[in-house]
Amino acid sequence: MHQVRSVQHRDELPRLASLINAFIPHQFSASGTFDLSRTDLRIGHSSYGDEHTHLYETQGYAYDPAIQLLQKTTITTVSSADLLDQEIPKEVINLKLDAGIKECLTVGVRGVLGTCTYFAFSNFDRRLTDKLRTVMQILGPHLHLAYMRATSWADHAQPISKLLTLTDREAEIMRWVAEGKTNWEISVILHVSLNTIKFHLKNVYQKLGGVENRWAAVAQWQNAAHIHRSASNGYHPSVTVKRRSS
C-alpha cells in the first residue's frame, strides 16, 4: 500500500501493474477509467499492444463482466470472476485468442461522481485466480486512488466533493485500522467496547463516500490526508479534522 501511494504521475502507471506482478506474475496488464454516466472506457496504460487495446477500448469493453457489474450493481470492487454465467460473443473470444490472451481477470473499482477505474491482468497461473481476486479486493481501492491521482484527478477537485470532517476519535481509529489492527484490537487499545468501534467506523465509512469495507476506507482516508497536506502548499483544502473533547 505504501508503494502504491508513491505513484503520483501518469508515466508511473506501469508501476501499478508491476506491484501486483510481485504477488501474481502475469504477462499482460492494463488500467484505465470507466465513466458510468457516459459509458466510456479510457485506457491509460496497457501492455496488450496498440491494436488489441484500441479494439477493446472502443468495442470489447461492452462485453466485460466487470464493466457490466459496475453498471448494474453498487458494489465497490467487482471482477470478471463474479459473473460466471455470462455468454461471451465468439467475436470477443477470437479477439482475445488473436492477441495471445489466455487467462484473464478484469477488475472494476467504483469511485465517486461516477468515475470508476478498470484493471486487467492476463496470462497468469490459473490456480492463482482466487489469490489475484483477494489481492485486488485489498489493494483495488488504493490502486484506484493512485490511478486518479496520477492522471491529475485530484488536481481537478473531483475526488471528494464534500467537506470531510473526522472527529479526533474517528481519526485515531483510522490510524489503527491503517496499521492493520482488527476492530477488537482497537477496542482493547482504546479501552472501549467493540460496538463503539463499529459505530465509529460506520460513521467514517459514510463520511468517506459510503465505502463498504475497511480497505476502501483506509484508501479514501489516506487520499483525503494527502489532499489536506497539499492545502498547506497552496491547494484548496478538501479535508478538515473536527476537534471534539472526549
PDB file of C-alpha atoms in Angstrom:
ATOM      1  CA  MET A   1       0.000   0.000   0.000  1.00  0.00           C
ATOM      2  CA  HIS A   2       2.889   2.337   0.777  1.00  0.00           C
ATOM      3  CA  GLN A   3       4.397   1.750  -2.664  1.00  0.00           C
ATOM      4  CA  VAL A   4       1.045   2.369  -4.355  1.00  0.00           C
ATOM      5  CA  ARG A   5       0.774   5.730  -2.587  1.00  0.00           C
ATOM      6  CA  SER A   6       4.099   6.783  -4.133  1.00  0.00           C
ATOM      7  CA  VAL A   7       2.601   6.710  -7.656  1.00  0.00           C
ATOM      8  CA  GLN A   8       1.982  10.372  -8.478  1.00  0.00           C
ATOM      9  CA  HIS A   9       2.317  10.815 -12.258  1.00  0.00           C
ATOM     10  CA  ARG A  10       0.931   9.291 -15.434  1.00  0.00           C
ATOM     11  CA  ASP A  11       4.277   7.867 -16.518  1.00  0.00           C
ATOM     12  CA  GLU A  12       4.320   5.859 -13.283  1.00  0.00           C
ATOM     13  CA  LEU A  13       1.113   3.941 -14.105  1.00  0.00           C
ATOM     14  CA  PRO A  14       3.064   0.818 -15.211  1.00  0.00           C
ATOM     15  CA  ARG A  15       4.232   0.523 -11.607  1.00  0.00           C
ATOM     16  CA  LEU A  16       0.690  -0.297 -10.502  1.00  0.00           C
ATOM     17  CA  ALA A  17       0.752  -3.497 -12.542  1.00  0.00           C
ATOM     18  CA  SER A  18       4.313  -4.302 -11.518  1.00  0.00           C
ATOM     19  CA  LEU A  19       3.282  -4.150  -7.857  1.00  0.00           C
ATOM     20  CA  ILE A  20       0.557  -6.736  -8.498  1.00  0.00           C
ATOM     21  CA  ASN A  21       3.023  -8.769 -10.538  1.00  0.00           C
ATOM     22  CA  ALA A  22       5.059  -9.277  -7.371  1.00  0.00           C
ATOM     23  CA  PHE A  23       2.107 -11.244  -5.951  1.00  0.00           C
ATOM     24  CA  ILE A  24       0.767 -12.877  -9.113  1.00  0.00           C
ATOM     25  CA  PRO A  25       3.133 -12.930 -12.128  1.00  0.00           C
ATOM     26  CA  HIS A  26       1.298 -12.106 -15.357  1.00  0.00           C
ATOM     27  CA  GLN A  27       2.152 -11.317 -18.971  1.00  0.00           C
ATOM     28  CA  PHE A  28      -0.284  -8.541 -19.869  1.00  0.00           C
ATOM     29  CA  SER A  29      -1.931  -5.761 -17.887  1.00  0.00           C
ATOM     30  CA  ALA A  30      -3.932  -2.598 -18.424  1.00  0.00           C
ATOM     31  CA  SER A  31      -5.508   0.168 -16.372  1.00  0.00           C
ATOM     32  CA  GLY A  32      -7.946   2.927 -17.168  1.00  0.00           C
ATOM     33  CA  THR A  33     -11.154   4.688 -16.187  1.00  0.00           C
ATOM     34  CA  PHE A  34     -14.789   3.910 -16.866  1.00  0.00           C
ATOM     35  CA  ASP A  35     -17.312   6.739 -16.745  1.00  0.00           C
ATOM     36  CA  LEU A  36     -20.730   5.448 -15.685  1.00  0.00           C
ATOM     37  CA  SER A  37     -22.620   8.481 -16.958  1.00  0.00           C
ATOM     38  CA  ARG A  38     -21.112   8.373 -20.448  1.00  0.00           C
ATOM     39  CA  THR A  39     -20.492   4.604 -20.605  1.00  0.00           C
ATOM     40  CA  ASP A  40     -16.987   5.379 -21.726  1.00  0.00           C
ATOM     41  CA  LEU A  41     -13.794   3.369 -21.173  1.00  0.00           C
ATOM     42  CA  ARG A  42     -10.419   5.062 -21.489  1.00  0.00           C
ATOM     43  CA  ILE A  43      -7.191   3.107 -21.118  1.00  0.00           C
ATOM     44  CA  GLY A  44      -4.295   4.992 -19.549  1.00  0.00           C
ATOM     45  CA  HIS A  45      -1.744   2.182 -19.641  1.00  0.00           C
ATOM     46  CA  SER A  46      -1.671  -1.145 -21.482  1.00  0.00           C
ATOM     47  CA  SER A  47       0.867  -3.808 -22.363  1.00  0.00           C
ATOM     48  CA  TYR A  48      -1.610  -5.716 -24.559  1.00  0.00           C
ATOM     49  CA  GLY A  49      -0.464  -3.991 -27.742  1.00  0.00           C
ATOM     50  CA  ASP A  50      -1.915  -0.993 -29.557  1.00  0.00           C
ATOM     51  CA  GLU A  51      -4.306  -2.911 -31.810  1.00  0.00           C
ATOM     52  CA  HIS A  52      -5.922  -5.023 -29.118  1.00  0.00           C
ATOM     53  CA  THR A  53      -6.059  -2.086 -26.697  1.00  0.00           C
ATOM     54  CA  HIS A  54      -7.848   0.089 -29.268  1.00  0.00           C
ATOM     55  CA  LEU A  55     -10.353  -2.629 -30.179  1.00  0.00           C
ATOM     56  CA  TYR A  56     -11.116  -3.350 -26.575  1.00  0.00           C
ATOM     57  CA  GLU A  57     -11.362   0.318 -25.638  1.00  0.00           C
ATOM     58  CA  THR A  58     -13.833   1.044 -28.438  1.00  0.00           C
ATOM     59  CA  GLN A  59     -15.893  -2.176 -28.611  1.00  0.00           C
ATOM     60  CA  GLY A  60     -14.805  -5.122 -26.488  1.00  0.00           C
ATOM     61  CA  TYR A  61     -15.274  -3.476 -23.089  1.00  0.00           C
ATOM     62  CA  ALA A  62     -19.065  -3.617 -23.502  1.00  0.00           C
ATOM     63  CA  TYR A  63     -18.899  -7.390 -23.005  1.00  0.00           C
ATOM     64  CA  ASP A  64     -16.587  -7.264 -19.996  1.00  0.00           C
ATOM     65  CA  PRO A  65     -18.304  -8.738 -16.899  1.00  0.00           C
ATOM     66  CA  ALA A  66     -16.553  -6.283 -14.568  1.00  0.00           C
ATOM     67  CA  ILE A  67     -17.825  -3.327 -16.595  1.00  0.00           C
ATOM     68  CA  GLN A  68     -21.333  -4.751 -16.638  1.00  0.00           C
ATOM     69  CA  LEU A  69     -21.316  -5.267 -12.872  1.00  0.00           C
ATOM     70  CA  LEU A  70     -20.189  -1.670 -12.325  1.00  0.00           C
ATOM     71  CA  GLN A  71     -23.255  -0.549 -14.272  1.00  0.00           C
ATOM     72  CA  LYS A  72     -25.727  -2.945 -12.658  1.00  0.00           C
ATOM     73  CA  THR A  73     -24.617  -3.023  -9.007  1.00  0.00           C
ATOM     74  CA  THR A  74     -23.394  -0.692  -6.278  1.00  0.00           C
ATOM     75  CA  ILE A  75     -20.586  -2.978  -5.100  1.00  0.00           C
ATOM     76  CA  THR A  76     -17.308  -1.147  -4.563  1.00  0.00           C
ATOM     77  CA  THR A  77     -14.948  -3.678  -6.163  1.00  0.00           C
ATOM     78  CA  VAL A  78     -16.096  -6.168  -8.803  1.00  0.00           C
ATOM     79  CA  SER A  79     -14.299  -8.628 -11.061  1.00  0.00           C
ATOM     80  CA  SER A  80     -14.982 -10.663 -14.171  1.00  0.00           C
ATOM     81  CA  ALA A  81     -14.899 -13.788 -11.987  1.00  0.00           C
ATOM     82  CA  ASP A  82     -18.029 -12.548 -10.195  1.00  0.00           C
ATOM     83  CA  LEU A  83     -20.196 -13.072 -13.283  1.00  0.00           C
ATOM     84  CA  LEU A  84     -19.505 -16.602 -14.431  1.00  0.00           C
ATOM     85  CA  ASP A  85     -22.748 -17.268 -16.298  1.00  0.00           C
ATOM     86  CA  GLN A  86     -22.261 -14.544 -18.905  1.00  0.00           C
ATOM     87  CA  GLU A  87     -22.057 -15.705 -22.511  1.00  0.00           C
ATOM     88  CA  ILE A  88     -19.136 -14.015 -24.278  1.00  0.00           C
ATOM     89  CA  PRO A  89     -19.631 -13.494 -28.062  1.00  0.00           C
ATOM     90  CA  LYS A  90     -17.402 -15.565 -30.306  1.00  0.00           C
ATOM     91  CA  GLU A  91     -16.001 -12.377 -31.855  1.00  0.00           C
ATOM     92  CA  VAL A  92     -14.674 -11.248 -28.470  1.00  0.00           C
ATOM     93  CA  ILE A  93     -13.216 -14.683 -27.755  1.00  0.00           C
ATOM     94  CA  ASN A  94     -11.454 -14.660 -31.121  1.00  0.00           C
ATOM     95  CA  LEU A  95     -10.147 -11.162 -30.418  1.00  0.00           C
ATOM     96  CA  LYS A  96      -8.535 -12.421 -27.225  1.00  0.00           C
ATOM     97  CA  LEU A  97      -7.110 -15.502 -28.915  1.00  0.00           C
ATOM     98  CA  ASP A  98      -5.621 -13.407 -31.718  1.00  0.00           C
ATOM     99  CA  ALA A  99      -3.832 -11.312 -29.100  1.00  0.00           C
ATOM    100  CA  GLY A 100      -2.487 -14.391 -27.322  1.00  0.00           C
ATOM    101  CA  ILE A 101      -4.664 -13.876 -24.264  1.00  0.00           C
ATOM    102  CA  LYS A 102      -5.500 -16.957 -22.210  1.00  0.00           C
ATOM    103  CA  GLU A 103      -6.372 -16.477 -18.552  1.00  0.00           C
ATOM    104  CA  CYS A 104      -7.811 -13.056 -17.849  1.00  0.00           C
ATOM    105  CA  LEU A 105      -9.206 -11.227 -14.834  1.00  0.00           C
ATOM    106  CA  THR A 106     -10.636  -7.737 -15.059  1.00  0.00           C
ATOM    107  CA  VAL A 107     -11.451  -5.627 -12.006  1.00  0.00           C
ATOM    108  CA  GLY A 108     -13.586  -2.520 -11.627  1.00  0.00           C
ATOM    109  CA  VAL A 109     -13.352  -0.173  -8.639  1.00  0.00           C
ATOM    110  CA  ARG A 110     -16.212   2.243  -8.075  1.00  0.00           C
ATOM    111  CA  GLY A 111     -15.264   5.856  -7.444  1.00  0.00           C
ATOM    112  CA  VAL A 112     -17.167   8.980  -6.521  1.00  0.00           C
ATOM    113  CA  LEU A 113     -19.034  11.091  -9.098  1.00  0.00           C
ATOM    114  CA  GLY A 114     -19.456   8.061 -11.391  1.00  0.00           C
ATOM    115  CA  THR A 115     -15.779   7.700 -12.279  1.00  0.00           C
ATOM    116  CA  CYS A 116     -14.546   4.131 -11.838  1.00  0.00           C
ATOM    117  CA  THR A 117     -11.165   2.580 -12.503  1.00  0.00           C
ATOM    118  CA  TYR A 118     -10.535  -0.544 -14.545  1.00  0.00           C
ATOM    119  CA  PHE A 119      -7.686  -3.030 -14.215  1.00  0.00           C
ATOM    120  CA  ALA A 120      -6.969  -6.090 -16.364  1.00  0.00           C
ATOM    121  CA  PHE A 121      -4.465  -8.906 -15.922  1.00  0.00           C
ATOM    122  CA  SER A 122      -3.830 -11.755 -18.340  1.00  0.00           C
ATOM    123  CA  ASN A 123      -1.815 -14.925 -18.752  1.00  0.00           C
ATOM    124  CA  PHE A 124      -1.181 -15.846 -15.151  1.00  0.00           C
ATOM    125  CA  ASP A 125      -1.279 -19.216 -13.426  1.00  0.00           C
ATOM    126  CA  ARG A 126      -4.962 -20.145 -13.372  1.00  0.00           C
ATOM    127  CA  ARG A 127      -4.508 -21.685  -9.938  1.00  0.00           C
ATOM    128  CA  LEU A 128      -3.754 -18.185  -8.623  1.00  0.00           C
ATOM    129  CA  THR A 129      -7.050 -16.652  -9.766  1.00  0.00           C
ATOM    130  CA  ASP A 130      -8.564 -16.605  -6.264  1.00  0.00           C
ATOM    131  CA  LYS A 131      -5.371 -15.100  -4.868  1.00  0.00           C
ATOM    132  CA  LEU A 132      -5.454 -12.364  -7.513  1.00  0.00           C
ATOM    133  CA  ARG A 133      -9.082 -11.600  -6.660  1.00  0.00           C
ATOM    134  CA  THR A 134      -8.212 -11.348  -2.963  1.00  0.00           C
ATOM    135  CA  VAL A 135      -5.228  -9.098  -3.615  1.00  0.00           C
ATOM    136  CA  MET A 136      -7.369  -6.798  -5.737  1.00  0.00           C
ATOM    137  CA  GLN A 137     -10.108  -6.687  -3.089  1.00  0.00           C
ATOM    138  CA  ILE A 138      -7.497  -5.340  -0.676  1.00  0.00           C
ATOM    139  CA  LEU A 139      -5.420  -3.163  -2.981  1.00  0.00           C
ATOM    140  CA  GLY A 140      -8.097  -2.193  -5.519  1.00  0.00           C
ATOM    141  CA  PRO A 141      -9.223   0.997  -3.716  1.00  0.00           C
ATOM    142  CA  HIS A 142      -5.576   2.042  -3.313  1.00  0.00           C
ATOM    143  CA  LEU A 143      -4.864   1.397  -7.000  1.00  0.00           C
ATOM    144  CA  HIS A 144      -7.982   3.394  -7.859  1.00  0.00           C
ATOM    145  CA  LEU A 145      -6.814   6.454  -5.951  1.00  0.00           C
ATOM    146  CA  ALA A 146      -3.268   6.125  -7.270  1.00  0.00           C
ATOM    147  CA  TYR A 147      -4.538   5.993 -10.854  1.00  0.00           C
ATOM    148  CA  MET A 148      -6.802   9.002 -10.405  1.00  0.00           C
ATOM    149  CA  ARG A 149      -4.066  10.949  -8.653  1.00  0.00           C
ATOM    150  CA  ALA A 150      -1.527  10.101 -11.368  1.00  0.00           C
ATOM    151  CA  THR A 151      -3.887  11.278 -14.097  1.00  0.00           C
ATOM    152  CA  SER A 152      -4.484  14.652 -12.417  1.00  0.00           C
ATOM    153  CA  TRP A 153      -7.838  13.635 -10.950  1.00  0.00           C
ATOM    154  CA  ALA A 154      -7.099  15.345  -7.646  1.00  0.00           C
ATOM    155  CA  ASP A 155      -5.919  18.483  -9.449  1.00  0.00           C
ATOM    156  CA  HIS A 156      -9.422  18.933 -10.852  1.00  0.00           C
ATOM    157  CA  ALA A 157     -11.015  18.675  -7.393  1.00  0.00           C
ATOM    158  CA  GLN A 158     -13.012  15.546  -8.276  1.00  0.00           C
ATOM    159  CA  PRO A 159     -12.073  13.040  -5.569  1.00  0.00           C
ATOM    160  CA  ILE A 160     -14.042  14.378  -2.624  1.00  0.00           C
ATOM    161  CA  SER A 161     -16.689  16.926  -3.484  1.00  0.00           C
ATOM    162  CA  LYS A 162     -17.915  17.423   0.070  1.00  0.00           C
ATOM    163  CA  LEU A 163     -16.042  18.714   3.060  1.00  0.00           C
ATOM    164  CA  LEU A 164     -14.803  15.721   5.053  1.00  0.00           C
ATOM    165  CA  THR A 165     -14.798  16.122   8.822  1.00  0.00           C
ATOM    166  CA  LEU A 166     -13.459  13.436  11.145  1.00  0.00           C
ATOM    167  CA  THR A 167     -13.520  13.739  14.907  1.00  0.00           C
ATOM    168  CA  ASP A 168     -10.340  13.121  16.887  1.00  0.00           C
ATOM    169  CA  ARG A 169     -11.610   9.683  17.880  1.00  0.00           C
ATOM    170  CA  GLU A 170     -12.515   8.738  14.312  1.00  0.00           C
ATOM    171  CA  ALA A 171      -9.105   9.832  13.049  1.00  0.00           C
ATOM    172  CA  GLU A 172      -7.424   7.846  15.837  1.00  0.00           C
ATOM    173  CA  ILE A 173      -9.380   4.724  14.926  1.00  0.00           C
ATOM    174  CA  MET A 174      -8.492   5.114  11.252  1.00  0.00           C
ATOM    175  CA  ARG A 175      -4.804   5.317  12.139  1.00  0.00           C
ATOM    176  CA  TRP A 176      -5.095   1.965  13.904  1.00  0.00           C
ATOM    177  CA  VAL A 177      -7.089   0.484  11.002  1.00  0.00           C
ATOM    178  CA  ALA A 178      -4.326   1.588   8.622  1.00  0.00           C
ATOM    179  CA  GLU A 179      -1.850  -0.225  10.892  1.00  0.00           C
ATOM    180  CA  GLY A 180      -3.789  -3.441  10.277  1.00  0.00           C
ATOM    181  CA  LYS A 181      -5.450  -3.704  13.676  1.00  0.00           C
ATOM    182  CA  THR A 182      -8.766  -5.548  13.943  1.00  0.00           C
ATOM    183  CA  ASN A 183     -11.833  -3.911  15.452  1.00  0.00           C
ATOM    184  CA  TRP A 184     -11.364  -5.991  18.609  1.00  0.00           C
ATOM    185  CA  GLU A 185      -7.709  -4.995  18.918  1.00  0.00           C
ATOM    186  CA  ILE A 186      -8.614  -1.325  18.526  1.00  0.00           C
ATOM    187  CA  SER A 187     -11.290  -1.652  21.209  1.00  0.00           C
ATOM    188  CA  VAL A 188      -8.691  -3.068  23.602  1.00  0.00           C
ATOM    189  CA  ILE A 189      -6.164  -0.344  22.752  1.00  0.00           C
ATOM    190  CA  LEU A 190      -8.689   2.455  23.240  1.00  0.00           C
ATOM    191  CA  HIS A 191     -10.436   0.804  26.224  1.00  0.00           C
ATOM    192  CA  VAL A 192     -13.896   0.981  24.662  1.00  0.00           C
ATOM    193  CA  SER A 193     -16.408  -1.666  23.601  1.00  0.00           C
ATOM    194  CA  LEU A 194     -16.269  -3.433  20.267  1.00  0.00           C
ATOM    195  CA  ASN A 195     -19.678  -1.990  19.379  1.00  0.00           C
ATOM    196  CA  THR A 196     -18.351   1.529  19.942  1.00  0.00           C
ATOM    197  CA  ILE A 197     -15.571   0.917  17.427  1.00  0.00           C
ATOM    198  CA  LYS A 198     -18.077  -0.458  14.925  1.00  0.00           C
ATOM    199  CA  PHE A 199     -20.321   2.596  15.348  1.00  0.00           C
ATOM    200  CA  HIS A 200     -17.388   4.941  14.807  1.00  0.00           C
ATOM    201  CA  LEU A 201     -16.295   3.065  11.687  1.00  0.00           C
ATOM    202  CA  LYS A 202     -19.834   3.149  10.315  1.00  0.00           C
ATOM    203  CA  ASN A 203     -19.781   6.934  10.601  1.00  0.00           C
ATOM    204  CA  VAL A 204     -16.347   7.093   8.974  1.00  0.00           C
ATOM    205  CA  TYR A 205     -17.497   4.906   6.074  1.00  0.00           C
ATOM    206  CA  GLN A 206     -20.399   7.272   5.449  1.00  0.00           C
ATOM    207  CA  LYS A 207     -18.170  10.344   5.613  1.00  0.00           C
ATOM    208  CA  LEU A 208     -15.770   8.728   3.139  1.00  0.00           C
ATOM    209  CA  GLY A 209     -18.444   8.466   0.472  1.00  0.00           C
ATOM    210  CA  GLY A 210     -20.238   5.306   1.560  1.00  0.00           C
ATOM    211  CA  VAL A 211     -17.319   2.873   1.270  1.00  0.00           C
ATOM    212  CA  GLU A 212     -18.135  -0.751   2.085  1.00  0.00           C
ATOM    213  CA  ASN A 213     -15.070  -2.099   3.869  1.00  0.00           C
ATOM    214  CA  ARG A 214     -12.016  -1.099   5.914  1.00  0.00           C
ATOM    215  CA  TRP A 215      -9.596  -1.349   2.979  1.00  0.00           C
ATOM    216  CA  ALA A 216     -11.638   1.096   0.911  1.00  0.00           C
ATOM    217  CA  ALA A 217     -11.940   3.338   3.973  1.00  0.00           C
ATOM    218  CA  VAL A 218      -8.166   3.359   4.519  1.00  0.00           C
ATOM    219  CA  ALA A 219      -7.582   4.216   0.864  1.00  0.00           C
ATOM    220  CA  GLN A 220     -10.048   7.108   0.873  1.00  0.00           C
ATOM    221  CA  TRP A 221      -8.798   8.366   4.248  1.00  0.00           C
ATOM    222  CA  GLN A 222      -5.152   8.336   3.145  1.00  0.00           C
ATOM    223  CA  ASN A 223      -6.062  10.134  -0.065  1.00  0.00           C
ATOM    224  CA  ALA A 224      -8.001  12.723   1.918  1.00  0.00           C
ATOM    225  CA  ALA A 225      -4.983  13.226   4.167  1.00  0.00           C
ATOM    226  CA  HIS A 226      -2.789  13.690   1.087  1.00  0.00           C
ATOM    227  CA  ILE A 227      -5.096  16.420  -0.212  1.00  0.00           C
ATOM    228  CA  HIS A 228      -5.146  18.059   3.226  1.00  0.00           C
ATOM    229  CA  ARG A 229      -1.348  18.163   3.312  1.00  0.00           C
ATOM    230  CA  SER A 230      -1.363  19.695  -0.169  1.00  0.00           C
ATOM    231  CA  ALA A 231      -3.523  22.510   1.195  1.00  0.00           C
ATOM    232  CA  SER A 232      -0.588  23.788   3.220  1.00  0.00           C
ATOM    233  CA  ASN A 233       1.250  24.271  -0.074  1.00  0.00           C
ATOM    234  CA  GLY A 234      -1.465  26.381  -1.629  1.00  0.00           C
ATOM    235  CA  TYR A 235      -4.067  23.794  -2.702  1.00  0.00           C
ATOM    236  CA  HIS A 236      -7.636  24.477  -1.559  1.00  0.00           C
ATOM    237  CA  PRO A 237      -8.320  22.248   1.487  1.00  0.00           C
ATOM    238  CA  SER A 238     -10.787  19.414   0.972  1.00  0.00           C
ATOM    239  CA  VAL A 239     -10.401  17.880   4.421  1.00  0.00           C
ATOM    240  CA  THR A 240     -10.653  19.148   7.947  1.00  0.00           C
ATOM    241  CA  VAL A 241     -10.486  17.344  11.248  1.00  0.00           C
ATOM    242  CA  LYS A 242     -13.167  18.422  13.653  1.00  0.00           C
ATOM    243  CA  ARG A 243     -11.841  18.751  17.200  1.00  0.00           C
ATOM    244  CA  ARG A 244     -14.006  17.353  19.946  1.00  0.00           C
ATOM    245  CA  SER A 245     -13.215  16.721  23.570  1.00  0.00           C
ATOM    246  CA  SER A 246     -13.706  13.193  24.870  1.00  0.00           C
TER     247      SER A 246
END
